[in-house]
Structure formats: structure tokens, C-alpha cells
mmCIF file of C-alpha atoms and ligand atoms in Angstrom:
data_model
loop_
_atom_site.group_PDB
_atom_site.id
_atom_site.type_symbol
_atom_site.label_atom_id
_atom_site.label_comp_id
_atom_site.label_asym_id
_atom_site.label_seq_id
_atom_site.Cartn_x
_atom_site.Cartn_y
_atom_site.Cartn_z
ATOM 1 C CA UNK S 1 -3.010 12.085 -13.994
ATOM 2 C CA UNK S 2 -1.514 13.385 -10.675
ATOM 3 C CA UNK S 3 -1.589 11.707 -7.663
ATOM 4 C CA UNK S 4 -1.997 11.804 -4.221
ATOM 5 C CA UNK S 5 -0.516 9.447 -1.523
ATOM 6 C CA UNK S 6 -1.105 9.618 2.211
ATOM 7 C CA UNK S 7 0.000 7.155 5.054
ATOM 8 C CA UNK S 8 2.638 5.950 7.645
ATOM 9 C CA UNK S 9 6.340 7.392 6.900
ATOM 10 C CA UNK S 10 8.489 5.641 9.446
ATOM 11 C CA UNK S 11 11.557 3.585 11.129
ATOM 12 C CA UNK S 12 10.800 -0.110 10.924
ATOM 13 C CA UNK S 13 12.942 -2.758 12.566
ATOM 14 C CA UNK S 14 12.721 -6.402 11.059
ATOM 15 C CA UNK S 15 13.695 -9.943 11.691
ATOM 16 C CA UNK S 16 13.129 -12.473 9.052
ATOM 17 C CA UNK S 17 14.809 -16.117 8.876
ATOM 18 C CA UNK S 18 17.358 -14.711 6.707
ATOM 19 C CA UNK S 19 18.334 -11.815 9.217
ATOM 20 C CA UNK S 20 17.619 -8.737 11.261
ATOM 21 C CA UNK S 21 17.534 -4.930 10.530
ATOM 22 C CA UNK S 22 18.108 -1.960 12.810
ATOM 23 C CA UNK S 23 16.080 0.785 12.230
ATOM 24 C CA UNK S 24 15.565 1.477 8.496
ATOM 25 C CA UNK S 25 13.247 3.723 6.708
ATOM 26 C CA UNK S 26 9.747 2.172 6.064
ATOM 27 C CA UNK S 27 6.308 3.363 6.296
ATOM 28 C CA UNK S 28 2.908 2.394 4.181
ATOM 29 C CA UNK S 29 3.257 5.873 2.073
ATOM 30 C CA UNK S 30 6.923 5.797 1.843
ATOM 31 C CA UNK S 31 6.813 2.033 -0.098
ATOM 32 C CA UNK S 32 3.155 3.458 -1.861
ATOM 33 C CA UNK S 33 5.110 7.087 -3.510
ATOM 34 C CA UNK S 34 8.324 5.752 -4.750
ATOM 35 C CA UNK S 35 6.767 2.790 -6.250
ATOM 36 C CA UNK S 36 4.074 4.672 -8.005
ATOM 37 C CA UNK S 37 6.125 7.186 -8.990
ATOM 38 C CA UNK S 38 7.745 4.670 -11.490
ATOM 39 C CA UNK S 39 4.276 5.194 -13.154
ATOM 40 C CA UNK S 40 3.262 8.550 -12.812
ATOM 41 C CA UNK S 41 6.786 10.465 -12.611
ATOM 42 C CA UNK S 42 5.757 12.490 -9.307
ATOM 43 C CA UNK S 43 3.487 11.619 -6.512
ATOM 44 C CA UNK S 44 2.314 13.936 -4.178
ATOM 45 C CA UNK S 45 2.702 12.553 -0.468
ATOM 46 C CA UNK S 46 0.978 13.498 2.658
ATOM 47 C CA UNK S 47 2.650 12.027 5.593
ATOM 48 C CA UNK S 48 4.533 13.248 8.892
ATOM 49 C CA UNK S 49 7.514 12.792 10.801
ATOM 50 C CA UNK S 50 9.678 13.658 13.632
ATOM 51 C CA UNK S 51 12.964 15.242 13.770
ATOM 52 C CA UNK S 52 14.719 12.204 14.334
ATOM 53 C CA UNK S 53 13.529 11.178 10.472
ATOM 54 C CA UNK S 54 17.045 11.215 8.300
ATOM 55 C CA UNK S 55 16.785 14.914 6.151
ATOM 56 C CA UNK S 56 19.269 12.427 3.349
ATOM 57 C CA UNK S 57 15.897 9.964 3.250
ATOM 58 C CA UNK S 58 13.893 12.623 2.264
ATOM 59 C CA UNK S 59 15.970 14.002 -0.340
ATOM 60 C CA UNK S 60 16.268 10.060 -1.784
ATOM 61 C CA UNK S 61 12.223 10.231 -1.884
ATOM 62 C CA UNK S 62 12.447 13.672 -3.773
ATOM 63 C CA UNK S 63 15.315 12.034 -6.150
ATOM 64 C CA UNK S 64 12.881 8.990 -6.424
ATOM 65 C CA UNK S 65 9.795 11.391 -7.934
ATOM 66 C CA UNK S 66 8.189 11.593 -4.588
ATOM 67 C CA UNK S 67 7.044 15.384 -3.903
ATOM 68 C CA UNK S 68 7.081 15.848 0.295
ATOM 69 C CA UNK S 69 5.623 18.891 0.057
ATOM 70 C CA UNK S 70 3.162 17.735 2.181
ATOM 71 C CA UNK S 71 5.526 16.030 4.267
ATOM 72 C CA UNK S 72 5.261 17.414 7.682
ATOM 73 C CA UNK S 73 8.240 17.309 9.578
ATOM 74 C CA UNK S 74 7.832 17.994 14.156
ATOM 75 C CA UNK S 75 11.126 18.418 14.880
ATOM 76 C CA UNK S 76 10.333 17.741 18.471
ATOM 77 C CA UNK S 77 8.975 14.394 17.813
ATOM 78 C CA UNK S 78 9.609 10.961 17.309
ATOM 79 C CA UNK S 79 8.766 9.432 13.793
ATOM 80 C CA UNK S 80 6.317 6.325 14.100
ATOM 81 C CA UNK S 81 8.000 3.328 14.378
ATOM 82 C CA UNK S 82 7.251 0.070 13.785
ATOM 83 C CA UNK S 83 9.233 -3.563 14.278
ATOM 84 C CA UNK S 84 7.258 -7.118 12.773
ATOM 85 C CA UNK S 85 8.715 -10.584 12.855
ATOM 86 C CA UNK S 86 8.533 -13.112 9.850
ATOM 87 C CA UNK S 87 7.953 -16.907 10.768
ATOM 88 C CA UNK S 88 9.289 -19.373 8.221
ATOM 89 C CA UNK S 89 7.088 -19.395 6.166
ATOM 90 C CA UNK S 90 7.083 -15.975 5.657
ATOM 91 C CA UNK S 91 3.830 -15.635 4.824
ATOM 92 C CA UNK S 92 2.907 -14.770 8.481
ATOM 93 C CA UNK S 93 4.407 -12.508 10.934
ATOM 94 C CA UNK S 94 4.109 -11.180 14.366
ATOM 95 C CA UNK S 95 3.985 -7.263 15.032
ATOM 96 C CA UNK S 96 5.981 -6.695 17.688
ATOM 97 C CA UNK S 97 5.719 -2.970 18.688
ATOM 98 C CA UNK S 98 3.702 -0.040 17.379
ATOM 99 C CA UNK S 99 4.683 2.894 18.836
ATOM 100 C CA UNK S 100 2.140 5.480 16.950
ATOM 101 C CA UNK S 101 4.278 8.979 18.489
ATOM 102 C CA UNK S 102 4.231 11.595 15.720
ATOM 103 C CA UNK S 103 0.915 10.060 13.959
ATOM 104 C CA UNK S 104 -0.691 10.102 17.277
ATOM 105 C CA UNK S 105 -1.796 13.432 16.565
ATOM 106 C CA UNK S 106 -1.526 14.115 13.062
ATOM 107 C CA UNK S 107 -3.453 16.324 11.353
ATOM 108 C CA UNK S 108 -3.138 16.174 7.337
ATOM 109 C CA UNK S 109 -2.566 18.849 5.473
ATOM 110 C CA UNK S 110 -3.160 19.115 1.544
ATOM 111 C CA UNK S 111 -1.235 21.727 0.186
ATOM 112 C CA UNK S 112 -3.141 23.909 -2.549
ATOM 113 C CA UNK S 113 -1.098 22.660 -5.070
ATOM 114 C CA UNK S 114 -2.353 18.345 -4.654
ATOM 115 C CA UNK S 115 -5.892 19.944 -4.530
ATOM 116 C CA UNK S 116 -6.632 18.730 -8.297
ATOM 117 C CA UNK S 117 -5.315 15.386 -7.793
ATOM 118 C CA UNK S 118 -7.525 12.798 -9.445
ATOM 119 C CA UNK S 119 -6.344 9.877 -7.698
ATOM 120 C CA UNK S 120 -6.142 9.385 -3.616
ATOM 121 C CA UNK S 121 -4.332 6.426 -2.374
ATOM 122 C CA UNK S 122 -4.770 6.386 1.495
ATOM 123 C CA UNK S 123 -1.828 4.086 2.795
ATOM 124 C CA UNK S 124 -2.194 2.607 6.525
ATOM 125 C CA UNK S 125 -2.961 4.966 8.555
ATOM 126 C CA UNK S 126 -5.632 5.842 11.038
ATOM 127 C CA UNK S 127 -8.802 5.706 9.196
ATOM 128 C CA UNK S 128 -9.888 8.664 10.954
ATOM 129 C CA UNK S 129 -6.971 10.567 9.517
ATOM 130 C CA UNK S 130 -7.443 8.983 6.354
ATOM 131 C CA UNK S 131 -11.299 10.285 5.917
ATOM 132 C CA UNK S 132 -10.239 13.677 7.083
ATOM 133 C CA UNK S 133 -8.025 14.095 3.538
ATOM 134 C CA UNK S 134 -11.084 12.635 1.624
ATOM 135 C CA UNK S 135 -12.492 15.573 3.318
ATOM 136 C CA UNK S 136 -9.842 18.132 2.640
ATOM 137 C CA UNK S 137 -10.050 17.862 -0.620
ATOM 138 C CA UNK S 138 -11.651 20.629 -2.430
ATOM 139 C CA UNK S 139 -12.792 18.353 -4.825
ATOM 140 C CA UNK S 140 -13.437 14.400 -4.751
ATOM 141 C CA UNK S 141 -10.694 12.776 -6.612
ATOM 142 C CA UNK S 142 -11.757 10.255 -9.451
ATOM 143 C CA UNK S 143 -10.550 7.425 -7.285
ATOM 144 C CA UNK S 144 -10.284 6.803 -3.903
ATOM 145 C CA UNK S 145 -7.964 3.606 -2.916
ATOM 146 C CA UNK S 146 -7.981 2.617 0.440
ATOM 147 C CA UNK S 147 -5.259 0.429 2.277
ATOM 148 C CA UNK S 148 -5.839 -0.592 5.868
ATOM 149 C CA UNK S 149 -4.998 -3.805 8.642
ATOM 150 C CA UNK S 150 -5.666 -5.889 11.573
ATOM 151 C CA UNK S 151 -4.194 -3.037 13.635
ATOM 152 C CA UNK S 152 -6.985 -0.534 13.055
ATOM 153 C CA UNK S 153 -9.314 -3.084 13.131
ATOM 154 C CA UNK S 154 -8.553 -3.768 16.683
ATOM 155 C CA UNK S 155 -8.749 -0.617 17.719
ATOM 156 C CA UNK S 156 -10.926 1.460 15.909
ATOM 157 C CA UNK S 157 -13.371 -0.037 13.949
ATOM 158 C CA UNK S 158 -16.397 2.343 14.079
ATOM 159 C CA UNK S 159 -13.960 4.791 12.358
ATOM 160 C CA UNK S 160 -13.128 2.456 9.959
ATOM 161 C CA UNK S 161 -16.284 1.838 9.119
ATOM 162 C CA UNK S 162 -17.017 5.271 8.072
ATOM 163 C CA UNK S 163 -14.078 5.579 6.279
ATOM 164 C CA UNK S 164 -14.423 2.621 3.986
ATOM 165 C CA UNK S 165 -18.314 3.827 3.256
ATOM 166 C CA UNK S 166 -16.097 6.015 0.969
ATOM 167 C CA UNK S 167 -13.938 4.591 -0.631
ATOM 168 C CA UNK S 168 -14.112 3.049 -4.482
ATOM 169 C CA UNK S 169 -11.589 0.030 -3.711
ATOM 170 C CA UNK S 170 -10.179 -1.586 -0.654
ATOM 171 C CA UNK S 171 -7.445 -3.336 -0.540
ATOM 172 C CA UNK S 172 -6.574 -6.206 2.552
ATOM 173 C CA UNK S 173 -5.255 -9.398 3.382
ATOM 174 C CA UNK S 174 -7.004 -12.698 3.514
ATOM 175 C CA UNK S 175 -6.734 -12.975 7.616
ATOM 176 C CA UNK S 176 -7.828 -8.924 7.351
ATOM 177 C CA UNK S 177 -10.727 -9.866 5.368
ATOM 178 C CA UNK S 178 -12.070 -12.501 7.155
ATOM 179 C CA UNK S 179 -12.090 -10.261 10.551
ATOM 180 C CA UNK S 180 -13.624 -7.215 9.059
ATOM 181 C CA UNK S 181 -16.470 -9.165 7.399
ATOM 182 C CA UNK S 182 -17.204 -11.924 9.926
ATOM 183 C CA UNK S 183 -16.979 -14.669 7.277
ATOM 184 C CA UNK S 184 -13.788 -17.374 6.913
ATOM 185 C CA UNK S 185 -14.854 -17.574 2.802
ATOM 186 C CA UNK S 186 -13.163 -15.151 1.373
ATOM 187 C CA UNK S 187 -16.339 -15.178 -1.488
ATOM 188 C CA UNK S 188 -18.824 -14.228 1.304
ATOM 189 C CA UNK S 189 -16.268 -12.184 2.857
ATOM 190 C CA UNK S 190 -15.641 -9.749 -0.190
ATOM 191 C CA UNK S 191 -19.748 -9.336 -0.590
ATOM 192 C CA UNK S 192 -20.097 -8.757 3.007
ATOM 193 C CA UNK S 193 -17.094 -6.190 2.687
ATOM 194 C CA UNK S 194 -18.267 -4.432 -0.982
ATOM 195 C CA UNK S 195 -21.634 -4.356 0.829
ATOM 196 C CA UNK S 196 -19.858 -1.889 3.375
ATOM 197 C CA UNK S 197 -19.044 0.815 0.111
ATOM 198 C CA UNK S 198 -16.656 -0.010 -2.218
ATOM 199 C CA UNK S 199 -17.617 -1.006 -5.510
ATOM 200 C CA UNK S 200 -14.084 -3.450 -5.612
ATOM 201 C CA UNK S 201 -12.181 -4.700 -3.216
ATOM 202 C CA UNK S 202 -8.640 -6.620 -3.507
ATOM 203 C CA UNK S 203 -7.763 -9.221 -1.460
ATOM 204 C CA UNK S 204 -4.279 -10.002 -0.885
ATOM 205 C CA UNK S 205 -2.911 -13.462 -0.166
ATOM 206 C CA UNK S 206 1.108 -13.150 -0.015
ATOM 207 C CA UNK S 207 2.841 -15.797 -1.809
ATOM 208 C CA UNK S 208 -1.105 -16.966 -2.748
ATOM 209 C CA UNK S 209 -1.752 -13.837 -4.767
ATOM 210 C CA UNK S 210 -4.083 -11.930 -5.371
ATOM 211 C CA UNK S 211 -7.795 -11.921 -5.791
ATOM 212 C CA UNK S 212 -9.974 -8.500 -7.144
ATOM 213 C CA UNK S 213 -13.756 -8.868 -7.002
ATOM 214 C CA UNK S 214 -16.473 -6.488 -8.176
ATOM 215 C CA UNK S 215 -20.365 -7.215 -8.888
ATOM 216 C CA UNK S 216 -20.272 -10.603 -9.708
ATOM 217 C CA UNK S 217 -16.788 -10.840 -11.572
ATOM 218 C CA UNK S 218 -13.673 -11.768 -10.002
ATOM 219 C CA UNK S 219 -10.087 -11.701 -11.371
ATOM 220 C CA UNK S 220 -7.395 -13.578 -9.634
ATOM 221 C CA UNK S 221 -3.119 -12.798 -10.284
ATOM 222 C CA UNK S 222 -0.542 -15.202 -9.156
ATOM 223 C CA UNK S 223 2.473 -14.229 -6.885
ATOM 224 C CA UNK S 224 5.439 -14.609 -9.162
ATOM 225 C CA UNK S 225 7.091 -18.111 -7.298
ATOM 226 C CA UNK S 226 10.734 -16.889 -6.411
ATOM 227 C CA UNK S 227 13.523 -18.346 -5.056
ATOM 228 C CA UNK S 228 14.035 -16.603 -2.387
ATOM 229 C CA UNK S 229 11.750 -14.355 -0.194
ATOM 230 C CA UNK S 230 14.266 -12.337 1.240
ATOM 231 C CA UNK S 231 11.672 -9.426 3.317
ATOM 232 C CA UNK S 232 7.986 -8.844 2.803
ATOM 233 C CA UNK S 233 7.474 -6.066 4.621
ATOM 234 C CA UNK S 234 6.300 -3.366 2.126
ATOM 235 C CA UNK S 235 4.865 -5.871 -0.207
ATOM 236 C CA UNK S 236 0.892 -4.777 0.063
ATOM 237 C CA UNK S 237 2.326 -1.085 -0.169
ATOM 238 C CA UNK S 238 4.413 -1.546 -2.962
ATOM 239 C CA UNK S 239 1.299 -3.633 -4.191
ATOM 240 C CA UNK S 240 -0.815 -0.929 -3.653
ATOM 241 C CA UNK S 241 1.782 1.848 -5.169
ATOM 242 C CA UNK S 242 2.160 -0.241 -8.552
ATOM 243 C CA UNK S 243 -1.927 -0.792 -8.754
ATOM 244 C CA UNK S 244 -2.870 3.110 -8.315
ATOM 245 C CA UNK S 245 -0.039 4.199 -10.504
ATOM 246 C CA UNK S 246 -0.670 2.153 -13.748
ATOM 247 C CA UNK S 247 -4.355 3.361 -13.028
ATOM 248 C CA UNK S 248 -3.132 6.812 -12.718
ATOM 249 C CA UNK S 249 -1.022 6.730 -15.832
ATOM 250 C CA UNK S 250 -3.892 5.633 -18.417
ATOM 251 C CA UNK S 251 -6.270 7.103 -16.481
ATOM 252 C CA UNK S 252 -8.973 4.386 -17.113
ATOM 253 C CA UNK S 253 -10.468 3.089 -13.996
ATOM 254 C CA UNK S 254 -12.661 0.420 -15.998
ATOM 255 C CA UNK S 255 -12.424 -3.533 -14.312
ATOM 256 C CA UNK S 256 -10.401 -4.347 -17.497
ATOM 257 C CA UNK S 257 -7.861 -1.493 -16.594
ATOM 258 C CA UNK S 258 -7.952 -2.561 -12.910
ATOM 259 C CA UNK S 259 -7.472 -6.603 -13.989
ATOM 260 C CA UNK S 260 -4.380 -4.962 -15.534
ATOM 261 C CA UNK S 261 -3.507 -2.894 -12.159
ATOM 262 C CA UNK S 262 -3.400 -5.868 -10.349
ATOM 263 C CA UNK S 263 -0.791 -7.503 -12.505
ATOM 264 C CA UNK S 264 1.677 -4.162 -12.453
ATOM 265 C CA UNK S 265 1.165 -4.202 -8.667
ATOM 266 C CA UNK S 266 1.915 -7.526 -8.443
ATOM 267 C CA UNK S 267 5.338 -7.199 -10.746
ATOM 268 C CA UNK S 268 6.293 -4.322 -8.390
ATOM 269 C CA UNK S 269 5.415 -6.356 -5.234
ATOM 270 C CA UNK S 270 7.489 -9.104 -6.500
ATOM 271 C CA UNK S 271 10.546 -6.909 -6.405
ATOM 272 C CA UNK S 272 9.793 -5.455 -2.948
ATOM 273 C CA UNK S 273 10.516 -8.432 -1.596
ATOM 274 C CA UNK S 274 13.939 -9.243 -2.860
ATOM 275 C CA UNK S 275 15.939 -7.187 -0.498
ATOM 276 C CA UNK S 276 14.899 -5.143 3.055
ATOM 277 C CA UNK S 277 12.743 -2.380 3.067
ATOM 278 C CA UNK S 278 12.773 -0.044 0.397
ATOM 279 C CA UNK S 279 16.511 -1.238 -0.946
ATOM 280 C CA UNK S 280 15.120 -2.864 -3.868
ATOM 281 C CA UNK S 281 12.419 -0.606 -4.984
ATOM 282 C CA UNK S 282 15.138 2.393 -5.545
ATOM 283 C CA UNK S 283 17.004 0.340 -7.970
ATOM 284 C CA UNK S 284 14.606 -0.451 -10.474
ATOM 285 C CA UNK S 285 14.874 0.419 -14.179
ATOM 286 C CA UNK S 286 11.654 0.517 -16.979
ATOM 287 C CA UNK S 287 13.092 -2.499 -18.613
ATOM 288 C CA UNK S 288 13.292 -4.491 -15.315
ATOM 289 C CA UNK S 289 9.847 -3.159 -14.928
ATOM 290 C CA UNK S 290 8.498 -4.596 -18.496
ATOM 291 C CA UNK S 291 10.205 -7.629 -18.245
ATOM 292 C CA UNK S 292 9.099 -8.918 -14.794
ATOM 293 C CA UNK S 293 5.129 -7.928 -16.232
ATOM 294 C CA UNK S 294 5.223 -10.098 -18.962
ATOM 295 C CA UNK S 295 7.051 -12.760 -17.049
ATOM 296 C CA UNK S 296 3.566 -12.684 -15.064
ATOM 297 C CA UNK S 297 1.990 -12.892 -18.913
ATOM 298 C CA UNK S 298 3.618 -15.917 -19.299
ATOM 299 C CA UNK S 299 2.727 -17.170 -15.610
ATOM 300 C CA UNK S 300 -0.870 -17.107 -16.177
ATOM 301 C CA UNK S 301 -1.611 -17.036 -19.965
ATOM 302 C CA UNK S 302 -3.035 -20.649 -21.180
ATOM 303 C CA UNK S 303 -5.587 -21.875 -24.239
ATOM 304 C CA UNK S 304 -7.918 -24.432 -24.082
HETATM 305 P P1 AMP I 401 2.938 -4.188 4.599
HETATM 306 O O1 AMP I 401 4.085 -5.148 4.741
HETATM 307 O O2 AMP I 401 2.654 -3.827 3.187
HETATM 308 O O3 AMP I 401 1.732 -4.621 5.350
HETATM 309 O O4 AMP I 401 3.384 -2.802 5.260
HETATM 310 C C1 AMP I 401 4.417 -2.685 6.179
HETATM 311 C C2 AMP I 401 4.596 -1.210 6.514
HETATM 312 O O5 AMP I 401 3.446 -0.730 7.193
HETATM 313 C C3 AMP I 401 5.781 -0.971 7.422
HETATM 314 O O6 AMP I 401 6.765 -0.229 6.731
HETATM 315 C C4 AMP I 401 5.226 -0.211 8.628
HETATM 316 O O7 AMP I 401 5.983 0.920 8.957
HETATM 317 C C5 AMP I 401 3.831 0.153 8.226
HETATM 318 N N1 AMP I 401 2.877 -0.031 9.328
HETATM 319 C C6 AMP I 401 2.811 -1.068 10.197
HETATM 320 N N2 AMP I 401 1.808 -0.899 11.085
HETATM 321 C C7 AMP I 401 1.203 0.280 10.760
HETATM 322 C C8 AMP I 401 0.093 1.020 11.301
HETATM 323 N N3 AMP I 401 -0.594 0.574 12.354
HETATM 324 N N4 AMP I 401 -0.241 2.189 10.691
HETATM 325 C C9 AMP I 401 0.447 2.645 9.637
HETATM 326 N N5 AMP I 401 1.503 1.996 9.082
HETATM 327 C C10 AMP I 401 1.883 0.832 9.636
#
């Protein structure tokens, strides 16, 4: 089933213990489309950038199965750009600058030809923007997943609101969780948050996993332990990419398809992080894919 993907498409710059990047291409929708594509073949992005955005990065997305059709491209702007810095641990990081420029305005278009798309993922972005292709659709897709942070809850959290009223899952972090719903258990958090509209929400806890809840079942998937954390910037994206494309491939959006989801977006998360930005996520074969998945099997699968 065809998918659509809408979010940030940008220049990040990042500084982890193990080093520091200049600008490199990043961006919640750019992480989301390649790595779904691995699953559905094409996905259908809705994003925008400014002229200073590479025209050779855009034909890598194409090469990668990403359609930018809807890519909108203001060659008199500046792409968004965004620069975050890892502590140790890795598991936390500081934003350091958010400069918004071309999304500051950006009004979505869905071409004609992602109007039948059955499955929405709405990457970070400005919830306002993100309701507005919910809207723009002529029809509403099977499945809306929703992606979101800290960031917009700062700022503009009436809009989110109304945005996640409409949504069937949510996905966030732990910290994200606990300041949308009020609530430091992440239990009482995820009612408080399901209570706002989606019928499942996923709550991401880095190298902790990750935890999906709906009515009274919950499902929890490890992080696969690595060696080395090399950049996790892109990780909930490529989370989120992995989760909506194994959905979108089997086309079963039952909590026993979605228990599955979790696991793919995991695998694909796990890979993410192995090299900066999206280095690691163009490289991957079906095999590597398959492998990694059941290596998640054997992670969690016990008998009593
Ligand atoms: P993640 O590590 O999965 O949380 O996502 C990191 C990506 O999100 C980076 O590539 C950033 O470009 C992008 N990003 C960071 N802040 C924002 C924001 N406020 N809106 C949209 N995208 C953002």
C-alpha cells in the first residue's frame, strides 16, 4: 500500500563523543522515506527546502525509492537547519540551534497523484502544518502516524493538541511523554496521552527501547545492545520509517501487526545509529535487513 511521508528535510550539524559533523543532510522525513522505502519500494514525501539544499541529495533520495514530487524546493531560501549535541551517555542530548527558515512558512502541498495514499506518516514538523495535510487529503488515509518533540511542545502546544486529536498512533520519547501528559509514570502518562486521541501510542526510550500501549495491552521491544553507538540522531525517524513501512507492506494495522512494526522499526533504528546521519541507512541490503530482525527474535524470545 502506498505511502505518504511528510516532515523536516534539512542540514544538521552534530557533535557526539566520537566526533563532529559539518553540515550534512538530515531532516525527520528525509531518515522516515528512505528507511521505509526498504519496505514499500517508493514513498511519497512532502517536505520543503531552500536552494542551498544539494540537487545530488535529492537525486540519492530518488535512487533510494523516495518520490520528491512533493518536494518543494524555494530557491531563495535557506533549508531548515538544525545542530544537537550528544552527552556521554548518548542517550541525552542538547539542541543547540533551530533555525526553522524555509519551514517557517511552509505550506504543504499533496500532489494529485499521493491523494490515494493509505498510510500518512507525519515526521516532526509543525503540528499545524502537519494537520493541514490530514486535511489536504481528499480522502482520510487508513492510518495516520504521528511523530512529534519537546520542541513543539514548547512552543505550540494548543496546536498540538488538535493535531494529535487525529491521529491513530503517536509516537515520543520517554522525557516527551512525561511533559505532554503531566505524569513522570510513563503507565499514567500513555493513558493520559491515548486519552488525548490516539488509539496507540509508542513510547521511545533510546538504548531502553521501546514500549507500544493500546487499551489495556502493552508490548515492550528491546534496543539491540551494540558496541558502539556511533550517532543517534535519526534514530526515532528511522524508527518511525521502519514501523509505518512493514505496516504499509502487509497492510494489516491489527496490535499483532503493530507488535511486529515495532520490532522492524527497531532493527532499522539499530542501524541508524552505526554511522552519522543518513550514511548507514543508504547501505543496507534485504539480507542485512532479515538478519538484524531475527537477531531481535533471539533477543527477546524465552519459554517458561
Ligand atoms: P531524532 O533523532 O529521530 O529525534 O530526529 C533528528 C532529526 O530531526 C534531525 O535530522 C533534525 O533535522 C530533525 N529535527 C530536529 N528538530 C526539529 C524540529 N523542531 N522540527 C522538525 N525536525 C526537527
Amino acid at each position: 500500500m502506498s505511502l505518504l511521508v511528510v516532515g523536516s528535510v534539512a542540514f544538521d550539524a552534530i557533535e557526539t563523543p566520537f566526533g563532529k559533523t559539518d553540515k550534512i543532510i538530515g531532516g525527520a522525513a528525509t531518515f522516515i522515506s528512505i528507511c521505509s522505502a526498504y519496505f514499500t519500494g517508493r514513498s511519497n514525501l512532502v517536505a520543503v527546502v531552500g536552494g542551498d539544499f544539494p540537487k545530488d541529495d535529492i537525486k540519492l533520495m530518488e535512487k533510494h525509492g523516495v518520490n520528491t514530487e512533493g518536494l518543494q524546493i524555494k530557491e531563495d531560501e535557506k533549508s531548515f537547519f538544525w545542530s544537537g549535541k550528544y552527552h556521554n551517555d548518548m542517550n541525552s542530548r542538547d539542541t543547540l540551534v533551530t533555525e526553522l527558515n524555509v519551514l517557517e512558512n511552509f505550506d504543504p502541498v499533496v500532489p494529485e497523484s499521493y491523494q490515494d495514499c493509505e498510510y500518512l506518516m507525519l515526521g516532526n514538523l509543525a503540528p499545524q502544518v502537519q494537520r493541514l495535510v490530514i486535511e489536504r487529503m481528499n480522502k482520510r488515509p487508513k492510518l495516520v502516524v504521528m511523530d512529534t518533540m519537546n520542541f513543539w511542545m514548547d512552543i505550540a502546544m494548543e496546536e498540538l493538541v488538535k493535531t494529535i486529536a487525529m491521529v491513530d498512533v503517536l509516537t515520543i520519547n520517554d522525557e516527551e511523554a512525561r511533559q505532554l501528559s503531566g505524569e513522570y509514570s510513563l503507565v499514567k502518562a500513555a493513558a493520559k496521552i491515548r486519552e488525548m486521541g490516539p488509539k496507540y501510542l509508542i513510547i521511545k526510550k533510546g538504548e531502553h527501547g521501546a514500549l507500544l500501549f493500546h487499551e489495556e495491552e502493552v508490548f515492550f521491544c528491546p534496543a539491540l545492545p551494540l558496541e558502539e553507538v556511533f550517532d543517534p540522531t535519526g534514530a526515532g525517524d528511522t524508527f518511525a520509517g521502519g514501523f509505518i513501512g512493514y505496516l504499509a507492506k502487509h497492510d494489516d494495522v491489527s496490535f499483532e501487526s503493530m507488535k511486529r512494526a515495532v520490532v522492524y522499526g527497531s532493527a532499522m533504528a539499530s542501524f541508524c545509529v552505526e554511522r552519522f546521519g543518513t550514511e548507514r541507512l543508504i547501505d543496507l541490503s534485504d539480507s542485512e535487513i532479515s538478519e538484524r530482525v531475527q537477531r531481535f527474535v533471539n533477543l527477546a524470545t524465552f519459554t517458561i
